[in-house]
Coordinates of C-alpha atoms and ligand atoms in Angstrom, one line a residue:
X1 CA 23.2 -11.7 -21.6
X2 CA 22.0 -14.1 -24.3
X3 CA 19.6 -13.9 -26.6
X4 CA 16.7 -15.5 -25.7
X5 CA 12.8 -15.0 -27.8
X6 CA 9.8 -16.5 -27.2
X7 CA 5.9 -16.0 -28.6
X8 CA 4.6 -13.6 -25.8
X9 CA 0.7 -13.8 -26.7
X10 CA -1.2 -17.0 -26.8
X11 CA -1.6 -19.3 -29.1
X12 CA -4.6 -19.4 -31.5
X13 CA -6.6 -16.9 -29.4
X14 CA -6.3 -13.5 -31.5
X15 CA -6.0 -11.6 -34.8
X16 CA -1.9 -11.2 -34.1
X17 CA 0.9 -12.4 -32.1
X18 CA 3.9 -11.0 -30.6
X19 CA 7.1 -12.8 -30.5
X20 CA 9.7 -11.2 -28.0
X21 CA 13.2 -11.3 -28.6
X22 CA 15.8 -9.7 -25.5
X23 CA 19.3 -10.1 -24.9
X24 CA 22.6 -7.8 -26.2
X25 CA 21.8 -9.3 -29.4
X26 CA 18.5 -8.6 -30.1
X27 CA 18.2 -6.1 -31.8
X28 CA 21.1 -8.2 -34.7
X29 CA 19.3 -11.2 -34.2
X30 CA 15.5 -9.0 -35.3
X31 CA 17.9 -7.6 -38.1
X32 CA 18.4 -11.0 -39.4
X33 CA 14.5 -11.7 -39.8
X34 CA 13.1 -9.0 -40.4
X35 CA 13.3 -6.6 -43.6
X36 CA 11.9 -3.1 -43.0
X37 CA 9.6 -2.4 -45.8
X38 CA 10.5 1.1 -46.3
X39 CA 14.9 1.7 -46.4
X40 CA 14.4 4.7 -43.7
X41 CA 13.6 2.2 -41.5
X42 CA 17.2 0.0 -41.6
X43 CA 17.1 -1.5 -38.2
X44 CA 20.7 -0.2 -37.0
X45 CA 19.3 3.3 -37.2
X46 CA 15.9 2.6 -35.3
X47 CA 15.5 4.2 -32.1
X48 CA 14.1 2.7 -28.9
X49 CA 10.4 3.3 -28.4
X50 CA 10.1 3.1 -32.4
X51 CA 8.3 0.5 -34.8
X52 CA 8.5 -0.2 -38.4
X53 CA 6.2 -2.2 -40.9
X54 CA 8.0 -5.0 -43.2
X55 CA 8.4 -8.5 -44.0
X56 CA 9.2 -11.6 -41.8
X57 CA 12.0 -13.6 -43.3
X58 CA 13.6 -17.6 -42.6
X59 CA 17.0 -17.1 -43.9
X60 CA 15.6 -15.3 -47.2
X61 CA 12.5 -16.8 -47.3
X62 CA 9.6 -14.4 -46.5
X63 CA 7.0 -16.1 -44.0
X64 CA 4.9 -13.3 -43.0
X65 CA 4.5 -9.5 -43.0
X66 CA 4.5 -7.4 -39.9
X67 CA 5.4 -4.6 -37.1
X68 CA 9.0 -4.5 -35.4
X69 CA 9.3 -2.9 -32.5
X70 CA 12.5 -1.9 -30.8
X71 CA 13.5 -1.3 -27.3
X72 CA 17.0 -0.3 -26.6
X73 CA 18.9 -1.1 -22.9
X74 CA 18.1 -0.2 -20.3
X75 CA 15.0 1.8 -21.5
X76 CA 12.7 -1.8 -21.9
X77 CA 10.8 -4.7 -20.0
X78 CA 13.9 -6.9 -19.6
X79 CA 16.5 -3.7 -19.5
X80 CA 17.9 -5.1 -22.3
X81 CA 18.0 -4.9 -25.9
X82 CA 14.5 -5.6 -26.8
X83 CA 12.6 -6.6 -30.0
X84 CA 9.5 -7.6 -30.4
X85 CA 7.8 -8.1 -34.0
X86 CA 3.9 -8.8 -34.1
X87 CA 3.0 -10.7 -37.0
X88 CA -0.1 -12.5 -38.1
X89 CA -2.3 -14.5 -35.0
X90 CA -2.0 -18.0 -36.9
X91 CA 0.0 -20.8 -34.5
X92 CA 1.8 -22.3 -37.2
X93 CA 3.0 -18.6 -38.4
X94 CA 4.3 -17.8 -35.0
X95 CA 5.8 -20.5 -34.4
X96 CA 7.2 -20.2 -38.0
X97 CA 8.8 -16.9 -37.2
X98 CA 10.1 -18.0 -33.9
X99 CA 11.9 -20.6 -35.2
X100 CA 13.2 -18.0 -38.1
X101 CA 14.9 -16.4 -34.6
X102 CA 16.0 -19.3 -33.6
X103 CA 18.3 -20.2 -36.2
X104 CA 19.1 -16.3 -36.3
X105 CA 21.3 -16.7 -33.4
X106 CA 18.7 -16.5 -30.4
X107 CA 17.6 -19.9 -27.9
X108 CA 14.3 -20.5 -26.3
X109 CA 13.3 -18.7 -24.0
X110 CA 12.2 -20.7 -20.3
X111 CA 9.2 -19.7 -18.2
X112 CA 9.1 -15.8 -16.8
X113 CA 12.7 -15.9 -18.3
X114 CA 12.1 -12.0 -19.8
X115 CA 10.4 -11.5 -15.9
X116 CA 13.3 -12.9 -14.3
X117 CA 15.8 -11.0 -16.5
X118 CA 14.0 -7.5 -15.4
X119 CA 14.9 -9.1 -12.0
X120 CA 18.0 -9.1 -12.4
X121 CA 18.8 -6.3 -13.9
X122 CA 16.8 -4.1 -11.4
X123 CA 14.0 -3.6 -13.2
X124 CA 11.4 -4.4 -10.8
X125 CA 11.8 -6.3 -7.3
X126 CA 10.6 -9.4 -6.2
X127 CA 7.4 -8.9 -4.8
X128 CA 6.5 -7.0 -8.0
X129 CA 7.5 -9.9 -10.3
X130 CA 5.2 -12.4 -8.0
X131 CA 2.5 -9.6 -9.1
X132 CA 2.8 -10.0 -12.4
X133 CA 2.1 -13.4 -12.5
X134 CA -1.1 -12.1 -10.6
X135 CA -2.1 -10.1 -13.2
X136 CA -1.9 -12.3 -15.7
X137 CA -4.0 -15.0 -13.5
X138 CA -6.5 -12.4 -12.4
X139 CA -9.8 -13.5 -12.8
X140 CA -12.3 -10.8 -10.8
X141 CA -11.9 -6.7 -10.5
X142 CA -10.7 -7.9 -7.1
X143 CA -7.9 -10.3 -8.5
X144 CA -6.6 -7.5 -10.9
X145 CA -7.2 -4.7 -7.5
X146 CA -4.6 -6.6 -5.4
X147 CA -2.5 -7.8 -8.2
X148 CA -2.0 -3.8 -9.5
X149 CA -1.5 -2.5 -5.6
X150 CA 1.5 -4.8 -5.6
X151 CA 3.1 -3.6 -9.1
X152 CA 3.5 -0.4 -7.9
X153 CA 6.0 -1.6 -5.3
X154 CA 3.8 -0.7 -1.8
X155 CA 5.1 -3.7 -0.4
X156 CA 8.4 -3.6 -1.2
X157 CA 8.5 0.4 -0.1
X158 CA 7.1 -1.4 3.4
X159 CA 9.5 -4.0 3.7
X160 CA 12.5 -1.3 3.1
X161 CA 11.0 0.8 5.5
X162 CA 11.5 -1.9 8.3
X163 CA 14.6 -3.1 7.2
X164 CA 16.1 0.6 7.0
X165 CA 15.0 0.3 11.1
X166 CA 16.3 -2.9 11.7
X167 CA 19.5 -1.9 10.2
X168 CA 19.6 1.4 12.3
X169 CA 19.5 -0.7 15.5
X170 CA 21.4 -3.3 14.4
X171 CA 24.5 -1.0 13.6
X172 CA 24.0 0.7 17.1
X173 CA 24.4 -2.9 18.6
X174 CA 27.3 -3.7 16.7
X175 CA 28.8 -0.2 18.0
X176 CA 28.1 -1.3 21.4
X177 CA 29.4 -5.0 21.1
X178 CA 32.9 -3.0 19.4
X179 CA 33.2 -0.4 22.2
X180 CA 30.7 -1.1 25.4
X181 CA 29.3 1.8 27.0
X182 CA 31.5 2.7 30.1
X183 CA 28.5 3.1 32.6
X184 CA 25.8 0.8 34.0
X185 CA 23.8 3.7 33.4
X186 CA 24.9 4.4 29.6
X187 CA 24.4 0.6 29.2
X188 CA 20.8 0.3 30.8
X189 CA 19.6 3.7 28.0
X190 CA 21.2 1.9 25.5
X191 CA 19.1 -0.7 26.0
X192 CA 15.7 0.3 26.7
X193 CA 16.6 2.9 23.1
X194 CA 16.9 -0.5 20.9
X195 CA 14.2 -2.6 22.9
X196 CA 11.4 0.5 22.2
X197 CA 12.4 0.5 18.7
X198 CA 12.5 -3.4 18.2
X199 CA 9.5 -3.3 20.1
X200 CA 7.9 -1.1 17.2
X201 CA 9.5 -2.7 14.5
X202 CA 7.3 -5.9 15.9
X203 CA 4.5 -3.7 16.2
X204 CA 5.0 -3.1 12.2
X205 CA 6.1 -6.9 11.4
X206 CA 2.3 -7.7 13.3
X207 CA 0.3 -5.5 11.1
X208 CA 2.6 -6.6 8.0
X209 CA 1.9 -10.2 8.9
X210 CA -2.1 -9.3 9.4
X211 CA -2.2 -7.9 5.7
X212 CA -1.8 -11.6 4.7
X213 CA -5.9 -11.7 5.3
X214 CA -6.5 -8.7 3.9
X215 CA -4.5 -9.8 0.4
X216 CA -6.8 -13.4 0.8
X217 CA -10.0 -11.2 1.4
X218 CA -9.4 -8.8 -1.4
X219 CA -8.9 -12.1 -4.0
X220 CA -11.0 -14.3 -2.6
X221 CA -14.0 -12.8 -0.6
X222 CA -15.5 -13.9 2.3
X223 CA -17.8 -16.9 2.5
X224 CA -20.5 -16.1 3.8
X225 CA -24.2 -18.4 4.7
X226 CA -27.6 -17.7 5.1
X227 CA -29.1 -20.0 7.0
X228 CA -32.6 -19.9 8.8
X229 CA -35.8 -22.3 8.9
X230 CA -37.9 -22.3 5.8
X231 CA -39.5 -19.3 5.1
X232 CA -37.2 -17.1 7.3
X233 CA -36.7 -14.8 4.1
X234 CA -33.3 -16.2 3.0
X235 CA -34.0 -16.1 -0.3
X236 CA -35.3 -12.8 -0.2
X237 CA -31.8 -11.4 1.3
X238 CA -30.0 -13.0 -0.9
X239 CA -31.7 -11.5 -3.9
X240 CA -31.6 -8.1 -2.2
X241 CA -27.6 -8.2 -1.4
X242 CA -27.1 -9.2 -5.0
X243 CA -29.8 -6.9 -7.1
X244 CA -31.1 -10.1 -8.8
X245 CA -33.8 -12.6 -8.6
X246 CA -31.3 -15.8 -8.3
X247 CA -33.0 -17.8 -5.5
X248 CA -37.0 -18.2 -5.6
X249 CA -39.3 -16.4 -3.3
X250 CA -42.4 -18.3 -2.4
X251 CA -44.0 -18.7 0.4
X252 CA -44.0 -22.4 0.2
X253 CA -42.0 -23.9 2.7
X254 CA -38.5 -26.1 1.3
X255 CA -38.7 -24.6 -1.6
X256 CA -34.4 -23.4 -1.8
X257 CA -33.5 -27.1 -1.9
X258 CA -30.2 -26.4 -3.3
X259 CA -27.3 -24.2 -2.2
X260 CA -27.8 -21.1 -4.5
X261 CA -24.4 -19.0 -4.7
X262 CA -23.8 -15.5 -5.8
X263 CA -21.0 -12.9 -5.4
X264 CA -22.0 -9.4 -4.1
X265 CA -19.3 -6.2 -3.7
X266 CA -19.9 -4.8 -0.1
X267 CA -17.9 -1.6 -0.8
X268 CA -14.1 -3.3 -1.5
X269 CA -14.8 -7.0 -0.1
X270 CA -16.8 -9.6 -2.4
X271 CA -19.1 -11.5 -0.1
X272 CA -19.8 -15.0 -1.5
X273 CA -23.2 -15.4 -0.5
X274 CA -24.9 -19.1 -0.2
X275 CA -28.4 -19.0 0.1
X276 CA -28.6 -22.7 2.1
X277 CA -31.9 -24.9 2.0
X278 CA -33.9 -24.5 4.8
X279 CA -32.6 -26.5 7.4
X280 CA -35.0 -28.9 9.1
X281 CA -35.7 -32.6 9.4
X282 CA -37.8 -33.4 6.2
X283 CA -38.9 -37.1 4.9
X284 CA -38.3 -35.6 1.0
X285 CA -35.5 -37.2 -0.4
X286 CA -34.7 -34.3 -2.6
X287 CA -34.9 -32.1 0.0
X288 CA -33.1 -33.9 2.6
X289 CA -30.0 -33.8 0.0
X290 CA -30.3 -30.1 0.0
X291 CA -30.4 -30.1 4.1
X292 CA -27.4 -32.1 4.4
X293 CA -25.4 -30.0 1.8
X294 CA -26.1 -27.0 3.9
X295 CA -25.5 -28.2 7.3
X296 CA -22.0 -29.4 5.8
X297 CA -21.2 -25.5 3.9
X298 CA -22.4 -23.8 7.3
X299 CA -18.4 -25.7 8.2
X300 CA -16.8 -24.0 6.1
X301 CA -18.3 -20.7 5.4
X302 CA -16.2 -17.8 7.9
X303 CA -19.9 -16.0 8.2
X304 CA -22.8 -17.2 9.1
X305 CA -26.4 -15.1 8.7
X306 CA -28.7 -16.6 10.9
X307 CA -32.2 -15.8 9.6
X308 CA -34.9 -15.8 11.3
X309 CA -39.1 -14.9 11.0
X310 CA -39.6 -12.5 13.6
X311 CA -43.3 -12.6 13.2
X312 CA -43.1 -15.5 14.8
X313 CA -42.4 -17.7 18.0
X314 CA -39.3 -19.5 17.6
X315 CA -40.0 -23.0 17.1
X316 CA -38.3 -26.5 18.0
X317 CA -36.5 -26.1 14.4
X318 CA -35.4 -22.6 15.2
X319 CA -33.6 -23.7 18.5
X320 CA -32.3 -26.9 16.6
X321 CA -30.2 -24.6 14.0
X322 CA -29.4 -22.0 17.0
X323 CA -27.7 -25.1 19.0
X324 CA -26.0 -26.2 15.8
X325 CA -25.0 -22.8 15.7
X326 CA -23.2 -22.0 18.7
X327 CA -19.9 -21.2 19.0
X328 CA -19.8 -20.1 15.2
X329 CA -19.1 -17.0 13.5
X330 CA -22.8 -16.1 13.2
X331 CA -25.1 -13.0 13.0
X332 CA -28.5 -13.6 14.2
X333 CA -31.2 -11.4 11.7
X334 CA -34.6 -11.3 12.7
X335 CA -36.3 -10.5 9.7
X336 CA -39.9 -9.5 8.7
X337 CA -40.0 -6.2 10.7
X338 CA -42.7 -4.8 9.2
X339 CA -44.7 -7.5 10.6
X340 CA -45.5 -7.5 14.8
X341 CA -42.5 -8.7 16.2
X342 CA -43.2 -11.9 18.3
X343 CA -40.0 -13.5 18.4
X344 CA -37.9 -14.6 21.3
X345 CA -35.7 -11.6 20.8
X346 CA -33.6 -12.7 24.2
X347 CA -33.1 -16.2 23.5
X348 CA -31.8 -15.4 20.8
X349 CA -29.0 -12.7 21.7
X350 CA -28.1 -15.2 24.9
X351 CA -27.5 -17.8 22.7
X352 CA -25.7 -16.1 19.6
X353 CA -24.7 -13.0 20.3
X354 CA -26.7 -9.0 19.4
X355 CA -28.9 -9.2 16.7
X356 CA -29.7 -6.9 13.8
X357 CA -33.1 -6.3 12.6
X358 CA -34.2 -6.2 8.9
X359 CA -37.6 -5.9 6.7
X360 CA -36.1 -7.7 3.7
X361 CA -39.5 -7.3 1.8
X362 CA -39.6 -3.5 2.7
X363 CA -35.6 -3.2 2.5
X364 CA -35.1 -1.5 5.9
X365 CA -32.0 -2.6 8.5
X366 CA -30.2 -3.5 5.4
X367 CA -27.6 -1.2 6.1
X368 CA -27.1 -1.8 10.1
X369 CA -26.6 -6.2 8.4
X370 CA -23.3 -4.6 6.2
X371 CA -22.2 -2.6 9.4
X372 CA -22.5 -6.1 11.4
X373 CA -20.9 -7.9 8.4
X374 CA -17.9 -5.9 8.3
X375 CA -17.4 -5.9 12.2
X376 CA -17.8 -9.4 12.3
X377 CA -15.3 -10.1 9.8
X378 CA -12.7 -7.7 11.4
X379 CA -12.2 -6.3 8.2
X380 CA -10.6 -3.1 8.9
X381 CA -10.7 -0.5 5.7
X382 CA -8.5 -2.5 3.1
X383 CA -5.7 -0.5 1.7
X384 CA -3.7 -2.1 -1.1
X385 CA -2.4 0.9 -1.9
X386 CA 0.4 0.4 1.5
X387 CA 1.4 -2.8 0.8
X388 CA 0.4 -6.6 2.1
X389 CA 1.7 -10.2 1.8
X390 CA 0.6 -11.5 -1.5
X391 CA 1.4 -15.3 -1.2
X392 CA 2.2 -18.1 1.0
X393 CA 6.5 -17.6 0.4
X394 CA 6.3 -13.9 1.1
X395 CA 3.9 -14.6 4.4
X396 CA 6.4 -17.4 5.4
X397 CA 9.6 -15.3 5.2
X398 CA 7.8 -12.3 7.1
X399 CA 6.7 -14.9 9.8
X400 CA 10.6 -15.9 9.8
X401 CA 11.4 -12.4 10.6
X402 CA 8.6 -11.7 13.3
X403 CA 10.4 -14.8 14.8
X404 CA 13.4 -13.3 14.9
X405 CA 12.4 -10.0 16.2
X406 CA 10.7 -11.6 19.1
X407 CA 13.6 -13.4 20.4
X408 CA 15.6 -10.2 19.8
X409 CA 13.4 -8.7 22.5
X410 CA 13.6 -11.5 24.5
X411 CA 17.2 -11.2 24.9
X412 CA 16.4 -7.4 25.3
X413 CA 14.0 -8.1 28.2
X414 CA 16.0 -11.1 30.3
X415 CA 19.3 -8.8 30.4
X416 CA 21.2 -10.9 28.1
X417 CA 24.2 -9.8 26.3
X418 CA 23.6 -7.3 23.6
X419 CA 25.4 -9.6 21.1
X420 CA 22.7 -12.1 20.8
X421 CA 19.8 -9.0 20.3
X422 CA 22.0 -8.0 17.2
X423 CA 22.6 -11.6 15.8
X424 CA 18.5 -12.1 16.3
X425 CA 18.1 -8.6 14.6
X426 CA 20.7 -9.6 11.6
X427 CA 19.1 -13.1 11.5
X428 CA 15.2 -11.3 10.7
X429 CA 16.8 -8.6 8.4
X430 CA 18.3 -11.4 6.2
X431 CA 15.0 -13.2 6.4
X432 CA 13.3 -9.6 5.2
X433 CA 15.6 -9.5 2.7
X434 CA 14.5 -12.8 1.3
X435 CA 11.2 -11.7 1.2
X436 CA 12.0 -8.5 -0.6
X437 CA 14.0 -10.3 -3.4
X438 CA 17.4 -8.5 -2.1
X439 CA 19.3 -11.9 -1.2
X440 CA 16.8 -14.4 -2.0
X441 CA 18.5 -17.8 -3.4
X442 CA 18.4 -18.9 -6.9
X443 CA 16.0 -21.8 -5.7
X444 CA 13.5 -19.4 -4.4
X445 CA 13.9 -17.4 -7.9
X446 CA 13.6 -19.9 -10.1
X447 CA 10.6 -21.7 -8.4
X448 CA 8.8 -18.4 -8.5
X449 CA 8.8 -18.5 -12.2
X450 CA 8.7 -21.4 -12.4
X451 CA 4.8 -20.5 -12.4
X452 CA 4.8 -18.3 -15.3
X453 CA 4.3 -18.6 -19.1
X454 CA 7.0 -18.6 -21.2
X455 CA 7.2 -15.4 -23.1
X456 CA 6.0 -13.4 -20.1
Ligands
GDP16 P1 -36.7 -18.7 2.6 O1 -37.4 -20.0 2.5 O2 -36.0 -18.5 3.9 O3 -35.7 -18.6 1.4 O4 -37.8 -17.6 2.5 P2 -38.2 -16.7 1.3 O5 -37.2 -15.6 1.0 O6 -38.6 -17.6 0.1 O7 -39.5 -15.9 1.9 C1 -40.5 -16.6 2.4 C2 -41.8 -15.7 2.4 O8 -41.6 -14.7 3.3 C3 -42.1 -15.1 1.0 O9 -43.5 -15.0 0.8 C4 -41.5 -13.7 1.2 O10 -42.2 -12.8 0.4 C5 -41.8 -13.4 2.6 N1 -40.8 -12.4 3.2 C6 -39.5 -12.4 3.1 N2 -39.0 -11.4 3.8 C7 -40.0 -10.7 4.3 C8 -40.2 -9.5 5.1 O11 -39.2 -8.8 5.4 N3 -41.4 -9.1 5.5 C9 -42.5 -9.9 5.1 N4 -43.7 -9.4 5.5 N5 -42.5 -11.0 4.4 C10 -41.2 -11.4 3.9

């Protein structure tokens, strides 16, 4: 391949920077720019996996003084001929140097272009390459959690797995459709043998195409409200989930009049809590701002904690937010149980479902609200670690392939000829393939790195 070099750190934000040079000539092309301080160290006679100290040359003119490093095919990041010389962390010096490569016989490299070339040549697949890019964008442990699970290749493993099955029936159904069984018996065994194991491989396709949520959970969180009448103990919850004092505790009613946020870990899933203002009709103007904002997030959040003062009748407020409530994903808490309960405990489970009971002042039922949590989010354990659909491309391609495999056992079920099972079953391995990397199109390639930085 050609040479191709890029600056691989970013600009202006460090002590160094790291240009990358790959491509059969790399290694002639770092040769040209850099002079090895010390003559041991002639480039020619470096190793892979070695580095040397020197200067940083433009066609004799020394710009800079710095580290080679050499990587030798098919032992580096690109399985190619690698170089990569760290000089100084100025932007004009790097780009300096970069352009010292440039007229050494190297071009520009384009976005992900080192990614892509470790693509290509088998270096990673491309669900791993799609990680990468998640790395790099990570912004929370979570990010870097899910972005790391799918480096080490669980998804692709998974996606082989179901592939190696498809293709098992597949070539049994292309046996058939080349020699037919002689029986109507043989024929009806045959038959019910590929529709059981299509049948599982859509088992597997369902659970792969479920992972989707667990990939957007472990990223992004749930969203998750508090909402109650003032003085329900909101705020209190809040700060207790979250170990900090971020809302303010008083007992003086409306006084959360904007939506507080925070992010709290429940085990692996982030929970982004919103401590909403109380909601209730108020003639403040400030206030009534804050009421309108929180009627409007208790839309969008997927969780809704329902607080309420169980020392307490309910009153006309109460059964105001309870009607607004209904038919939401909500979990009624009837706080304040160190105080006589007084509360309507059965109007309140016939109109939003089993409630749990908490102290938040005296931290009790705390426990019982994360069990409820994690039950109402049908959150299952999340395990990275056997692979899920990272991105919206990867979840469309699998849904492409569940497609598939239904209609395969369609034609299973309705006694059509085997012929159109196996064409349904070549159609969703093709489309798993695409997902993998194995056969997807140059369009699809180069659209995925299109996102990257150059030098990655
Ligand atoms: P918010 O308006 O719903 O945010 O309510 P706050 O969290 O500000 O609490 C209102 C008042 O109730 C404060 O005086 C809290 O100390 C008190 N409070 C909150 N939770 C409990 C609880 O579990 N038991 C008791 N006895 N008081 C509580």
């Amino acid at each position: 391949m050609n040479c191709i070099a890029a600056i691989s750190t970013p600009l202006n934000t460090g002590g160094v920077a790291m240009i990358r040079i790959s491509g059969d000539d790399a290694l002639e092309v770092a040769k040209r720019v850099f002079s090895p301080k010390y003559p041991c160290n002639s480039v020619d006679t470096m190793e892979g996996y070695t580095a040397a100290y020197g200067f940083i040359e433009d066609e004799g003119e020394k710009l800079d003084d710095g580290i080679l490093l050499v990587y030798k095919a098919p032992h580096s990041y690109t399985g190619e001929n690698t170089a990569e010389i760290t000089c100084h962390g100025g932007v004009y010096i790097a780009k300096r140097i970069l352009q010292a490569c440039i007229k050494a016989g190297a071009s520009l490299a384009s976005p992900g272009e080192f990614t892509k070339r470790a693509l290509l040549n088998g270096k990673l697949s491309l669900t791993e390459a799609e990680s990468v890019i998640d790395i790099i964008n990570a912004g929370s442990e979570q990010m870097l959690k899910s972005a790391r699970a799918q480096t080490d290749g669980a998804l692709y493993r998974r996606i082989e797995g179901l592939c190696e099955k498809l293709l098992s029936v597949g070539a049994e159904i292309s046996v058939w459709i080349d020699y037919p069984d002689e029986s109507e018996d043989e024929d009806k065994i045959s038959c019910d043998s590929w529709r059981e194991r299509i049948e599982e491989i859509s088992l597997d396709m369902e659970s792969l195409l479920s992972s989707y949520d667990t990939g957007v959970i472990m990223r992004e969180g749930i969203t998750v409200a508090i909402a109650g009448t003032p003085n329900a103990g909101k705020s209190t919850l809040m700060n207790l989930l979250s170990g900090t004092e971020k809302s303010i505790v008083t007992d003086i009613e409306g006084t959360t009049r904007d939506i507080v946020e925070q992010s709290v870990s429940l085990g692996d899933i982030r929970l982004n809590l919103s401590d909403l203002a109380g909601i209730r009709k108020t003639e403040d103007r400030v206030e009534k701002i804050g009421v309108e904002k929180s009627i409007s997030r208790l839309d969008t959040s997927q969780l809704i904690l329902a607080m309420f003062d169980g020392s307490r009748a309910l009153s006309d407020e109460d059964k105001a937010l309870i009607e607004m409530l209904s038919g939401k994903n909500v979990i009624p808490v009837i706080n304040k149980t160190d105080l006589d309960i007084t509360i309507e405990k059965d109007y309140i489970k016939n109109h939003l479902g089993d409630y749990v009971e908490i102290s938040a002042k005296n931290i009790t039922g705390v426990e019982e609200l994360k069990e409820a949590v994690i039950t109402h989010c049908k959150i299952k354990k999340l395990s990275p670690e056997s692979g899920f659909l990272a991105n919206e491309r990867q979840r469309e391609c699998a849904i492409r392939a569940y497609e598939h495999i239904r209609a395969a056992l369609y034609a299973l079920s309705e006694g059509m000829t085997a012929d159109v099972a196996g064409l349904e079953a070549e159609a969703a391995l093709q489309c798993l393939y695409e997902l993998s990397g194995k056969s997807a199109s140059e369009e699809v390639i180069d659209s995925i790195f299109q996102r990257f930085c150059v030098g990655k």
